[in-house]
XYZ file of C-alpha atoms in Angstrom:
730
model
C 4.363 -163.864 92.922
C 7.611 -164.771 94.706
C 11.018 -163.547 93.577
C 14.130 -165.528 94.482
C 16.936 -163.441 95.976
C 20.138 -163.905 93.975
C 23.049 -165.574 95.760
C 25.805 -163.466 97.234
C 23.613 -160.447 97.832
C 24.810 -158.015 100.471
C 28.498 -159.074 100.385
C 31.006 -156.294 100.504
C 32.987 -155.846 97.315
C 36.396 -154.321 96.910
C 36.646 -153.282 100.569
C 35.117 -149.913 99.790
C 32.269 -150.097 102.222
C 32.840 -149.671 105.916
C 32.025 -152.440 108.328
C 28.988 -150.553 109.618
C 27.525 -149.991 106.182
C 28.188 -153.595 105.228
C 26.411 -154.832 108.347
C 23.491 -152.524 107.693
C 23.325 -153.721 104.107
C 23.278 -157.354 105.165
C 20.579 -156.648 107.750
C 18.473 -154.821 105.184
C 18.946 -157.606 102.666
C 17.854 -160.135 105.266
C 14.705 -158.142 106.031
C 13.870 -157.786 102.355
C 14.543 -161.472 101.790
C 12.089 -162.342 104.553
C 9.463 -160.084 102.955
C 9.640 -161.582 99.461
C 5.953 -162.409 99.447
C 5.097 -158.709 99.875
C 7.303 -157.274 97.162
C 4.567 -157.360 94.551
C 2.347 -155.146 96.730
C 4.749 -152.263 96.097
C 4.345 -152.480 92.316
C 1.134 -150.369 92.139
C 2.632 -147.979 94.708
C 5.652 -147.120 92.546
C 3.531 -147.234 89.398
C 1.337 -144.600 91.045
C 4.441 -142.632 92.056
C 5.335 -142.355 88.378
C 1.832 -141.094 87.610
C 2.138 -138.569 90.431
C 5.470 -137.362 89.050
C 3.818 -136.787 85.673
C 1.069 -134.627 87.164
C 3.570 -132.687 89.279
C 5.533 -131.457 86.253
C 5.282 -127.729 85.467
C 5.274 -128.394 81.700
C 3.936 -131.158 79.469
C 6.604 -133.737 78.532
C 6.919 -135.221 75.072
C 5.640 -138.717 74.431
C 9.082 -139.644 73.096
C 10.645 -138.614 76.412
C 8.303 -140.799 78.473
C 8.739 -143.719 76.079
C 12.517 -143.343 76.101
C 12.621 -143.311 79.901
C 10.568 -146.504 79.977
C 12.957 -148.292 77.586
C 15.966 -147.061 79.557
C 14.450 -148.312 82.806
C 13.693 -151.668 81.205
C 17.284 -152.075 80.035
C 18.614 -151.195 83.500
C 16.241 -153.689 85.061
C 17.518 -156.473 82.783
C 21.169 -155.657 83.506
C 20.731 -155.474 87.289
C 18.769 -158.659 87.826
C 21.696 -160.505 89.462
C 22.149 -158.180 92.457
C 19.466 -157.626 95.112
C 19.666 -153.895 95.696
C 20.241 -153.184 92.020
C 17.332 -155.471 91.183
C 15.005 -153.669 93.614
C 16.147 -150.167 92.634
C 15.774 -150.764 88.907
C 12.399 -152.439 89.469
C 11.224 -149.322 91.298
C 12.495 -147.129 88.461
C 10.809 -149.393 85.897
C 7.447 -149.257 87.708
C 7.641 -145.471 88.058
C 8.622 -145.059 84.406
C 5.729 -147.265 83.339
C 3.324 -145.148 85.390
C 4.750 -141.954 83.889
C 4.367 -143.376 80.381
C 0.795 -144.590 81.056
C -0.231 -141.129 82.277
C 1.253 -139.464 79.186
C -0.496 -141.922 76.854
C -3.798 -141.371 78.640
C -3.414 -137.595 78.280
C -2.701 -137.935 74.565
C -5.649 -140.275 73.991
C -8.263 -138.005 75.603
C -6.909 -134.778 74.070
C -9.709 -132.514 72.828
C -10.112 -128.736 72.325
C -11.138 -126.549 75.260
C -13.045 -123.285 75.031
C -10.822 -120.247 75.458
C -13.444 -117.533 75.696
C -16.659 -117.126 77.610
C -19.729 -116.101 75.673
C -23.055 -117.067 74.122
C -22.867 -120.123 71.871
C -25.350 -121.913 69.690
C -24.941 -125.650 70.024
C -26.253 -128.955 68.720
C -25.424 -132.385 69.990
C -26.501 -135.572 71.753
C -27.353 -135.849 75.424
C -24.963 -138.306 77.047
C -26.063 -137.800 80.637
C -29.041 -136.049 82.200
C -29.539 -135.549 85.935
C -32.528 -133.743 87.381
C -31.558 -131.860 90.535
C -34.869 -130.122 91.274
C -38.179 -129.636 89.466
C -36.822 -126.517 87.770
C -33.159 -127.358 87.495
C -31.161 -130.098 85.783
C -27.696 -130.816 84.498
C -26.689 -132.418 81.216
C -23.511 -133.520 79.478
C -23.830 -132.995 75.737
C -21.596 -134.429 73.028
C -21.316 -131.669 70.447
C -21.954 -132.046 66.742
C -22.031 -128.286 66.082
C -20.931 -125.193 68.019
C -21.354 -121.640 66.768
C -19.990 -118.399 68.134
C -21.430 -115.207 66.673
C -23.183 -117.385 64.063
C -19.831 -118.781 62.853
C -19.143 -122.495 63.103
C -16.186 -123.369 65.322
C -13.832 -125.884 63.800
C -11.923 -126.638 66.992
C -14.907 -127.326 69.205
C -14.865 -129.302 72.478
C -15.859 -132.928 72.355
C -18.510 -132.464 75.048
C -19.738 -129.738 77.414
C -21.491 -129.673 80.782
C -24.570 -127.436 80.925
C -26.972 -126.457 83.700
C -30.551 -126.361 82.435
C -33.233 -124.208 83.975
C -36.959 -124.630 83.741
C -39.126 -127.633 83.029
C -36.823 -129.728 80.851
C -37.388 -133.408 80.104
C -34.468 -135.033 78.291
C -33.131 -138.553 78.008
C -29.684 -139.854 77.092
C -29.484 -140.148 73.311
C -31.749 -137.180 72.555
C -30.462 -134.871 69.824
C -30.898 -131.275 71.011
C -30.337 -127.697 69.879
C -30.156 -124.629 72.153
C -28.139 -121.565 73.119
C -25.982 -121.378 76.225
C -23.435 -119.260 77.999
C -20.284 -121.361 77.919
C -16.734 -120.865 79.042
C -13.627 -122.861 79.931
C -14.070 -125.424 82.738
C -13.724 -123.792 86.175
C -10.224 -123.219 87.447
C -8.969 -123.342 91.054
C -10.559 -120.674 93.234
C -7.262 -120.221 95.065
C -3.621 -121.289 94.653
C -3.379 -124.992 95.414
C -7.136 -125.469 95.202
C -9.007 -128.266 93.451
C -8.500 -128.062 89.682
C -11.891 -128.830 88.187
C -10.513 -128.098 84.708
C -8.032 -130.962 85.021
C -10.777 -133.404 85.991
C -12.899 -132.133 83.091
C -10.025 -132.627 80.648
C -9.918 -136.363 81.325
C -13.666 -136.542 80.803
C -13.231 -134.740 77.447
C -15.426 -131.916 78.788
C -14.097 -128.772 77.168
C -16.594 -126.232 78.454
C -19.292 -125.587 81.025
C -22.055 -123.081 81.581
C -25.813 -122.628 81.620
C -28.588 -122.602 79.022
C -30.176 -119.432 77.631
C -32.986 -121.171 75.770
C -34.986 -124.317 76.346
C -33.423 -127.303 74.533
C -35.202 -128.186 71.315
C -35.247 -131.860 70.376
C -34.084 -132.707 66.859
C -35.813 -135.662 65.281
C -34.230 -138.126 62.896
C -30.623 -137.811 64.061
C -28.742 -141.113 64.216
C -26.582 -141.762 67.265
C -22.812 -142.259 66.898
C -22.087 -145.986 67.057
C -20.181 -145.828 70.339
C -23.046 -144.015 72.062
C -25.639 -146.695 71.329
C -24.812 -149.143 74.165
C -23.871 -146.368 76.595
C -27.056 -144.475 75.827
C -29.159 -147.584 76.269
C -27.564 -148.245 79.640
C -27.831 -144.602 80.734
C -31.479 -144.530 79.711
C -32.104 -147.756 81.639
C -30.489 -146.260 84.720
C -32.600 -143.142 84.327
C -35.826 -145.126 84.037
C -34.980 -147.220 87.079
C -34.218 -144.045 89.014
C -37.553 -142.523 87.990
C -39.496 -145.575 89.114
C -37.684 -145.584 92.441
C -38.430 -141.898 93.017
C -42.065 -142.418 92.022
C -42.437 -145.125 94.672
C -40.355 -143.305 97.306
C -40.879 -139.530 97.112
C -38.617 -136.965 98.725
C -35.078 -137.512 99.910
C -35.820 -141.160 100.651
C -36.254 -141.800 96.931
C -33.182 -139.724 96.063
C -31.025 -141.787 98.431
C -32.545 -145.014 97.121
C -31.700 -143.934 93.575
C -28.151 -143.128 94.693
C -27.774 -146.604 96.212
C -29.224 -148.324 93.145
C -28.084 -146.427 90.045
C -25.623 -143.894 91.439
C -27.803 -140.792 90.890
C -26.765 -138.250 93.542
C -27.765 -134.969 91.873
C -31.075 -134.745 93.753
C -29.633 -134.979 97.275
C -30.162 -131.734 99.180
C -27.552 -129.975 101.287
C -29.165 -130.883 104.608
C -29.094 -134.611 103.863
C -25.474 -134.407 102.723
C -24.475 -132.445 105.839
C -26.110 -135.050 108.102
C -24.428 -137.920 106.269
C -21.014 -136.261 106.373
C -21.246 -135.278 110.033
C -22.311 -138.794 111.072
C -19.660 -140.586 109.005
C -22.294 -142.195 106.774
C -21.557 -140.261 103.583
C -19.859 -143.336 102.122
C -23.275 -145.037 102.042
C -24.436 -143.021 99.029
C -21.217 -143.577 97.090
C -21.428 -147.024 95.540
C -18.200 -148.828 96.383
C -16.917 -151.817 98.333
C -19.740 -151.966 100.884
C -22.479 -152.107 98.268
C -20.636 -154.490 95.968
C -19.868 -156.819 98.849
C -23.459 -156.813 100.071
C -24.819 -157.565 96.597
C -22.228 -160.242 95.810
C -22.361 -161.794 99.259
C -26.145 -161.758 99.382
C -26.515 -163.440 95.999
C -23.747 -165.941 96.783
C -25.343 -166.930 100.092
C -28.895 -167.113 98.668
C -27.968 -169.179 95.584
C -25.898 -171.600 97.609
C -28.719 -171.982 100.161
C -31.246 -172.684 97.388
C -28.960 -175.210 95.687
C -28.449 -177.014 98.978
C -32.196 -177.729 99.037
C -31.760 -179.987 95.983
C -29.552 -183.003 96.830
C -29.356 -184.045 93.175
C -27.532 -180.787 92.433
C -25.634 -180.404 95.691
C -24.142 -183.909 95.552
C -23.083 -183.780 91.909
C -21.869 -180.220 91.513
C -19.921 -177.623 93.478
C -22.497 -175.317 94.996
C -19.707 -172.868 95.861
C -18.724 -172.614 92.210
C -22.297 -172.218 90.958
C -23.057 -169.620 93.616
C -19.825 -167.768 92.799
C -20.763 -167.659 89.105
C -24.233 -166.313 89.909
C -22.802 -163.719 92.287
C -20.275 -162.603 89.666
C -23.047 -162.096 87.100
C -25.172 -160.199 89.636
C -22.378 -157.891 90.740
C -21.423 -157.211 87.087
C -24.988 -156.088 86.356
C -24.984 -153.937 89.488
C -21.695 -152.325 88.429
C -23.211 -151.384 85.061
C -26.369 -149.983 86.674
C -24.408 -148.033 89.276
C -22.511 -145.960 86.717
C -19.144 -147.673 87.283
C -17.509 -145.078 89.533
C -13.857 -145.632 90.480
C -14.705 -146.971 93.925
C -17.241 -149.381 92.450
C -14.801 -150.584 89.769
C -12.122 -151.167 92.408
C -14.517 -153.213 94.530
C -15.760 -155.111 91.492
C -12.251 -156.090 90.434
C -11.455 -157.383 93.906
C -14.682 -159.360 94.134
C -14.207 -160.708 90.611
C -10.747 -162.003 91.536
C -12.151 -163.699 94.637
C -15.013 -165.396 92.795
C -12.784 -166.431 89.896
C -10.464 -168.025 92.434
C -13.438 -169.927 93.869
C -14.461 -171.065 90.393
C -10.933 -172.336 89.748
C -10.710 -173.841 93.234
C -7.731 -171.626 94.062
C -7.069 -169.566 97.201
C -7.427 -165.788 96.895
C -5.024 -163.467 98.741
C -7.055 -160.412 99.695
C -4.311 -157.786 99.984
C -2.890 -158.967 96.675
C -6.380 -158.517 95.221
C -6.292 -154.907 96.374
C -2.930 -154.418 94.654
C -4.123 -156.108 91.457
C -7.296 -154.022 91.367
C -5.371 -150.808 91.958
C -2.783 -151.637 89.322
C -5.454 -152.527 86.763
C -7.282 -149.232 87.309
C -4.084 -147.167 87.174
C -2.973 -148.845 83.945
C -6.284 -148.139 82.197
C -7.120 -144.821 83.919
C -3.921 -143.298 85.340
C -5.734 -140.058 86.165
C -7.716 -141.994 88.780
C -4.748 -141.494 91.104
C -5.737 -137.852 91.644
C -9.407 -138.744 92.089
C -10.593 -138.338 95.672
C -12.831 -141.403 95.608
C -9.949 -143.584 94.373
C -7.676 -142.400 97.171
C -10.199 -142.856 99.955
C -11.549 -146.147 98.633
C -8.167 -147.828 98.348
C -6.949 -146.404 101.646
C -9.939 -147.836 103.506
C -9.797 -151.200 101.741
C -6.052 -151.699 102.184
C -6.252 -150.778 105.871
C -9.183 -153.141 106.476
C -7.615 -156.091 104.664
C -4.247 -155.591 106.364
C -5.915 -155.148 109.752
C -7.950 -158.332 109.475
C -4.929 -160.126 108.070
C -3.023 -159.231 111.236
C -5.720 -159.204 113.936
C -8.695 -160.988 112.361
C -8.258 -164.058 114.536
C -9.121 -162.011 117.613
C -12.489 -161.074 116.101
C -13.465 -164.650 115.216
C -15.553 -166.624 117.689
C -16.469 -170.320 117.544
C -19.346 -171.081 119.894
C -19.364 -174.515 121.540
C -23.080 -174.387 122.318
C -26.193 -172.273 121.793
C -25.712 -170.472 125.115
C -22.260 -169.244 124.154
C -23.505 -168.220 120.725
C -26.352 -166.158 122.166
C -24.113 -164.634 124.817
C -20.918 -163.812 122.907
C -21.839 -163.639 119.228
C -23.467 -160.165 119.543
C -20.405 -158.923 121.436
C -18.043 -160.070 118.690
C -20.395 -158.731 116.011
C -20.517 -155.275 117.601
C -16.784 -155.379 118.216
C -16.163 -156.266 114.574
C -18.300 -153.355 113.396
C -16.480 -150.959 115.721
C -13.040 -152.188 114.676
C -13.992 -152.067 110.985
C -15.394 -148.553 111.267
C -12.461 -147.281 113.305
C -9.904 -148.800 110.925
C -11.561 -147.490 107.767
C -12.188 -144.119 109.409
C -8.567 -143.668 110.457
C -7.424 -144.625 106.956
C -9.567 -142.045 105.152
C -9.350 -139.198 107.669
C -6.076 -137.763 106.248
C -7.687 -137.539 102.804
C -10.872 -136.057 104.249
C -8.830 -133.480 106.144
C -6.773 -132.545 103.084
C -9.534 -132.418 100.471
C -12.625 -131.472 102.525
C -10.959 -129.780 105.525
C -13.039 -131.696 108.075
C -12.669 -134.575 110.523
C -15.651 -136.686 111.610
C -15.775 -137.375 115.370
C -18.657 -139.811 115.702
C -18.157 -141.928 112.572
C -17.915 -145.134 114.619
C -21.210 -144.412 116.387
C -22.954 -143.419 113.158
C -21.869 -146.573 111.336
C -22.581 -148.842 114.292
C -26.186 -147.659 114.579
C -26.913 -146.415 111.057
C -25.130 -149.134 109.082
C -27.325 -152.166 109.925
C -30.553 -150.700 108.464
C -28.753 -150.358 105.139
C -26.895 -153.662 105.350
C -29.821 -155.848 106.420
C -32.878 -154.005 105.078
C -32.176 -151.503 102.310
C -29.642 -153.427 100.218
C -31.426 -156.846 100.259
C -34.671 -155.047 99.411
C -32.907 -153.272 96.551
C -31.806 -156.582 95.016
C -35.364 -157.929 95.240
C -36.740 -154.692 93.757
C -34.401 -154.866 90.749
C -35.428 -158.465 90.086
C -39.131 -157.617 90.476
C -39.056 -154.363 88.485
C -39.443 -155.923 85.002
C -42.678 -157.502 86.253
C -43.982 -154.308 87.852
C -43.765 -155.794 91.348
C -41.165 -153.450 92.824
C -43.502 -151.451 95.092
C -43.306 -153.721 98.156
C -39.514 -154.243 98.182
C -38.975 -150.528 97.533
C -41.193 -149.746 100.514
C -38.980 -151.994 102.636
C -35.931 -150.267 101.192
C -37.421 -146.918 102.194
C -37.817 -148.125 105.784
C -34.130 -148.960 105.976
C -33.121 -145.635 104.428
C -35.377 -143.630 106.748
C -33.892 -145.421 109.748
C -30.382 -144.632 108.546
C -31.209 -140.958 107.934
C -32.782 -140.667 111.389
C -29.504 -141.908 112.857
C -27.507 -139.593 110.597
C -29.568 -136.594 111.713
C -29.204 -137.421 115.404
C -25.505 -138.267 115.314
C -24.680 -135.419 112.947
C -26.422 -133.008 115.295
C -24.265 -133.922 118.294
C -21.912 -131.180 119.491
C -18.508 -131.428 117.882
C -19.581 -133.995 115.286
C -17.259 -132.381 112.745
C -13.934 -130.698 113.420
C -12.750 -128.124 110.866
C -9.182 -128.473 109.622
C -7.255 -125.669 107.967
C -5.458 -126.430 104.704
C -2.034 -128.024 105.191
C 0.831 -128.829 102.782
C 0.474 -131.647 100.289
C 3.836 -132.922 101.515
C 2.236 -133.745 104.872
C -0.336 -135.959 103.157
C 2.411 -137.690 101.156
C 4.394 -138.490 104.317
C 1.276 -139.860 106.029
C 0.434 -142.007 102.990
C 4.018 -143.308 102.765
C 3.954 -144.229 106.439
C 0.586 -145.925 106.070
C 1.780 -147.981 103.108
C 4.903 -149.047 105.004
C 2.754 -150.095 107.956
C 0.177 -151.944 105.847
C 2.411 -153.763 103.359
C 5.235 -155.146 105.465
C 4.725 -157.934 108.009
C 7.936 -157.934 110.048
C 8.582 -155.685 113.077
C 10.160 -152.945 110.961
C 6.656 -152.104 109.812
C 6.269 -149.965 112.956
C 8.590 -147.411 111.339
C 5.488 -146.459 109.372
C 3.967 -145.115 112.590
C 6.910 -142.768 112.911
C 6.399 -141.487 109.370
C 2.696 -141.013 110.054
C 3.598 -139.048 113.175
C 5.914 -136.781 111.178
C 3.170 -136.223 108.600
C 0.614 -135.396 111.278
C 3.047 -132.902 112.802
C 3.478 -131.298 109.386
C -0.274 -130.659 109.181
C 0.268 -127.870 111.708
C 1.890 -125.851 108.903
C -0.783 -123.573 107.459
C -0.479 -121.013 104.685
C -2.704 -118.108 105.690
C -2.607 -115.348 103.060
C -3.781 -111.906 104.117
C -5.813 -111.255 100.957
C -7.596 -113.577 98.529
C -8.826 -112.467 95.105
C -11.026 -114.580 92.839
C -10.227 -114.932 89.147
C -13.034 -112.630 87.941
C -12.302 -109.880 90.511
C -15.871 -110.247 91.737
C -14.719 -110.910 95.267
C -11.889 -109.976 97.613
C -11.549 -111.329 101.152
C -9.111 -109.896 103.692
C -7.972 -111.184 107.067
C -9.081 -109.085 110.035
C -7.268 -108.640 113.355
C -8.805 -111.864 114.690
C -7.427 -113.824 111.730
C -10.817 -114.364 110.061
C -11.614 -113.614 106.433
C -14.004 -110.737 105.755
C -15.542 -109.825 102.401
C -17.743 -106.947 101.188
C -21.479 -107.492 101.063
C -22.198 -109.424 97.905
C -24.157 -112.355 96.579
C -21.648 -113.091 93.861
C -18.851 -115.648 93.937
C -20.295 -117.384 96.999
C -18.719 -120.679 95.889
C -15.226 -119.162 95.934
C -15.821 -117.653 99.376
C -17.122 -120.978 100.671
C -13.959 -122.746 99.507
C -11.761 -120.052 101.045
C -13.515 -120.447 104.388
C -13.164 -124.235 104.323
C -9.463 -123.998 103.523
C -9.168 -121.610 106.445
C -10.839 -124.073 108.839
C -13.677 -121.580 109.248
C -17.168 -123.021 109.759
C -19.034 -119.842 108.807
C -21.363 -119.737 105.837
C -20.425 -117.414 102.952
C -23.205 -114.987 103.873
C -21.780 -114.701 107.396
C -18.341 -113.796 106.051
C -19.665 -111.361 103.416
C -21.072 -108.816 105.858
C -18.716 -105.993 104.920
C -17.072 -105.931 108.350
C -14.048 -103.622 108.150
C -14.885 -102.529 104.607
C -16.071 -99.090 103.524
C -18.185 -99.233 100.396
C -20.024 -96.864 98.117
C -21.569 -97.443 94.707
C -18.203 -97.251 92.912
C -15.747 -99.172 95.110
C -14.971 -100.838 98.438
C -11.813 -100.140 100.441
C -10.224 -101.707 103.533
C -6.964 -101.344 105.468
C -4.854 -104.515 105.832
C -1.586 -104.264 107.765
C -1.271 -100.596 106.901
C -2.069 -101.047 103.181
C -5.193 -99.726 101.556
C -6.906 -102.365 99.425
C -9.474 -101.211 96.882
C -12.031 -103.327 95.024
C -13.425 -101.232 92.193
C -16.981 -101.804 91.057
C -17.310 -98.946 88.523
C -14.748 -97.184 86.292
C -15.616 -93.887 88.029
C -13.451 -94.913 91.015
C -10.297 -95.767 89.063
C -8.748 -92.289 89.014
C -9.191 -91.636 92.744
C -8.138 -95.090 93.943
C -5.102 -95.049 91.645
C -3.797 -92.194 93.786
C -4.337 -93.750 97.223
C -4.560 -97.565 97.073
C -1.617 -99.900 97.682
C -3.434 -102.856 96.124
C -5.990 -102.307 93.395
C -8.419 -105.003 92.200
C -10.775 -104.281 89.318
C -12.982 -106.427 87.031
C -12.043 -104.351 83.989
C -8.827 -103.620 82.099
C -6.640 -100.769 83.284
C -6.188 -98.577 80.209
C -3.710 -96.013 81.609
C -0.797 -95.994 84.084
C -1.705 -96.206 87.757
C 1.259 -94.876 89.778
C 0.320 -95.380 93.429
C -0.569 -99.093 93.799
C 2.219 -101.535 94.467
C 0.075 -104.195 92.850
C -2.708 -103.947 90.271
C -4.878 -106.987 89.573
C -7.133 -106.028 86.693
C -9.131 -108.280 84.408
C -6.179 -108.932 82.097
C -3.819 -109.861 84.941
C -6.313 -112.219 86.541
C -7.154 -113.696 83.142
C -3.497 -114.599 82.722
C -2.708 -115.709 86.248
C -5.953 -116.892 87.837
C -7.041 -116.393 91.432
C -4.455 -114.774 93.678
C -3.337 -115.084 97.300
C -1.452 -112.099 98.737
C 0.774 -112.301 101.798
C 1.866 -109.031 103.383
C 5.119 -108.730 105.313
C 6.768 -105.986 107.263
C 7.144 -102.605 105.635
C 6.097 -102.709 102.015
C 7.010 -106.342 101.328
C 4.294 -108.379 99.662
C 4.236 -111.693 97.817
C 1.489 -112.631 95.384
C 0.949 -116.278 94.515
C -1.240 -117.011 91.494
C -3.290 -120.141 90.924
C -1.478 -120.653 87.618
C 1.786 -121.356 89.443
C 0.653 -124.749 90.651
C -1.082 -125.660 87.404
C 1.842 -125.218 85.056
C 1.581 -125.193 81.273
C -0.404 -128.372 80.722
C -3.149 -129.462 78.290
C -5.837 -128.641 80.878
C -4.306 -125.204 81.488
C -5.120 -122.707 78.722
C -2.136 -121.423 76.783
C -2.783 -117.867 77.967
C -1.759 -118.835 81.494
C 1.636 -117.643 82.725
C 3.499 -119.059 85.670
C 4.587 -115.873 87.426
C 5.320 -114.831 90.958
C 5.433 -111.199 91.998
C 7.387 -109.525 94.727
C 7.227 -105.854 95.710
C 10.186 -105.019 97.946
C 10.778 -101.298 98.051
C 8.480 -98.382 97.462
C 8.727 -97.339 93.831
C 10.222 -100.598 92.611
C 8.457 -102.540 89.905
C 7.246 -106.062 90.678
C 9.924 -108.673 90.117
C 9.006 -111.826 88.247
C 10.422 -115.034 89.711
């Protein structure tokens, strides 16, 4: 879409602007005029900025406010259409306002009650999703039809809950079940600024999570809700396909094959995931652009080749159009079978645009396809913006398309004879793989560093050697297996698929085992990621020389990653665990088997490669059966295990943590984090300064008062300045 620049833009009016500013304005207008064809690519960027602004708010805005802002922006856009800079500024405001409004509407549409208390519940409902992780462990998402607490029916019950099932349980999507479970609110961040699982659960209408107390009992004769019928049928089909794959390919080979085919990743063990991450091949098991492209491209090539064998068809009809139609049908079926993750939907939309352009005999602009796909997803699912897979998928795709748009001609080789083809084609093929891997890897590394706190060193090597077995063996065999499965002939193609997967995993194990295959990265400010992303977008979208300014922004963002918040003490929300920083700067926790997940996340955010058991050795702590104490920068920290220790530690501790309520005054501690305080504020990070200064940051501060944050949460910040002073709320 091209926009004509209005006449007279950039002229100085009224003599108010200096000559320098006028010259700069004219130069900027000229640059923008030359980049007209790229203006549309910024639309999803500013639409996403509006969504980001919505999620950054500390309190939930009214729908009328978001709607009013959208109408105001629209009126400004209409009034300013005759002047370039006014036109661009109001267009940006309009896009951001539309994104803000879309996010608010999405939040209102998915609104559902969330559990506020943890306890034993009796529940009935329909299984929407069932994933078997091991022989004795599974996970299910259940849509509730009844929920009882203390034998009383709850009127405001969650729409669905996520439950871990133990024992030999055999369920299928659509089964009506009844059982008892320990349920509570969706998990909250384990530290200030940590991943908010409760927010992700809110947009899935999951209002509780926990584990079963009894074996699920199937209820016969229950009719499914009308909207679950097609979804249940599809989920059951995916489950049956996964079972047949695992029956033909036992072990982790079958689990990976099921992940590639129907998106089932619950059965992958930690060792396999570690090897895939360390080798840069983890993207293989997440169905996205690679898989969609291989399926669509394979079907397109095969159908066109077959049609070319029949002159009566090839001479009368467009084989490109027929092959494109067949490929579009095939990739649509694969999207449905894969579970339609965000990355897969993004890839599908791009491929659909390309094939529709072929069917209509129109050219398809690839980077515009990326923008269209991103905008479509953000309009329908604005919360996708904060999804890790969405961020990494679009970053890699945009970088690849822009890179090939700019330098693709250097990777293309036209052989004049067979000798040149045999000599140079492999070189260009290997070079293309290396460039593709390096480009995609550089694009996703900032997100990997921010979310997962790791950088992958040998991703190019892992993809160069481990990618071809998947591209040329596993994926073609998967397509054949899906076609042959209704006839019971899938065994041979699945065996071939297993060969490709085993070859890839052998490479992943070798490459992942190389010294320095992963580099830990300590948590850095979100602002650094934003600056890097802004610089990357500037570099990718524009075509003229001023695009190199994006490199400068990326450099500033990379420099900002050196800023690390390193609290001296971390406390989990349930007061089950406290970790303190020793003299070497490493976190140390008392000996415990509880809250290992929280400790693991703390270590990752710290850039520490130790396992939780290696950090929970009790180093520096002194423990008895009632409490554990440790000195941190001259302050005594006490973690109480039994009420017997409260009286003594109230007299000597500077910081007191206890998993029970403090019923009477406790004069000595400068800070008391009991069950009630942690219930209100969430996990805490404590930074100790000189003297008696301490600052406590609670996880609730970053969450705000939002629909996914329970109403009991308070946004408070504490500061203890002088001995004897009460904490000051900020």
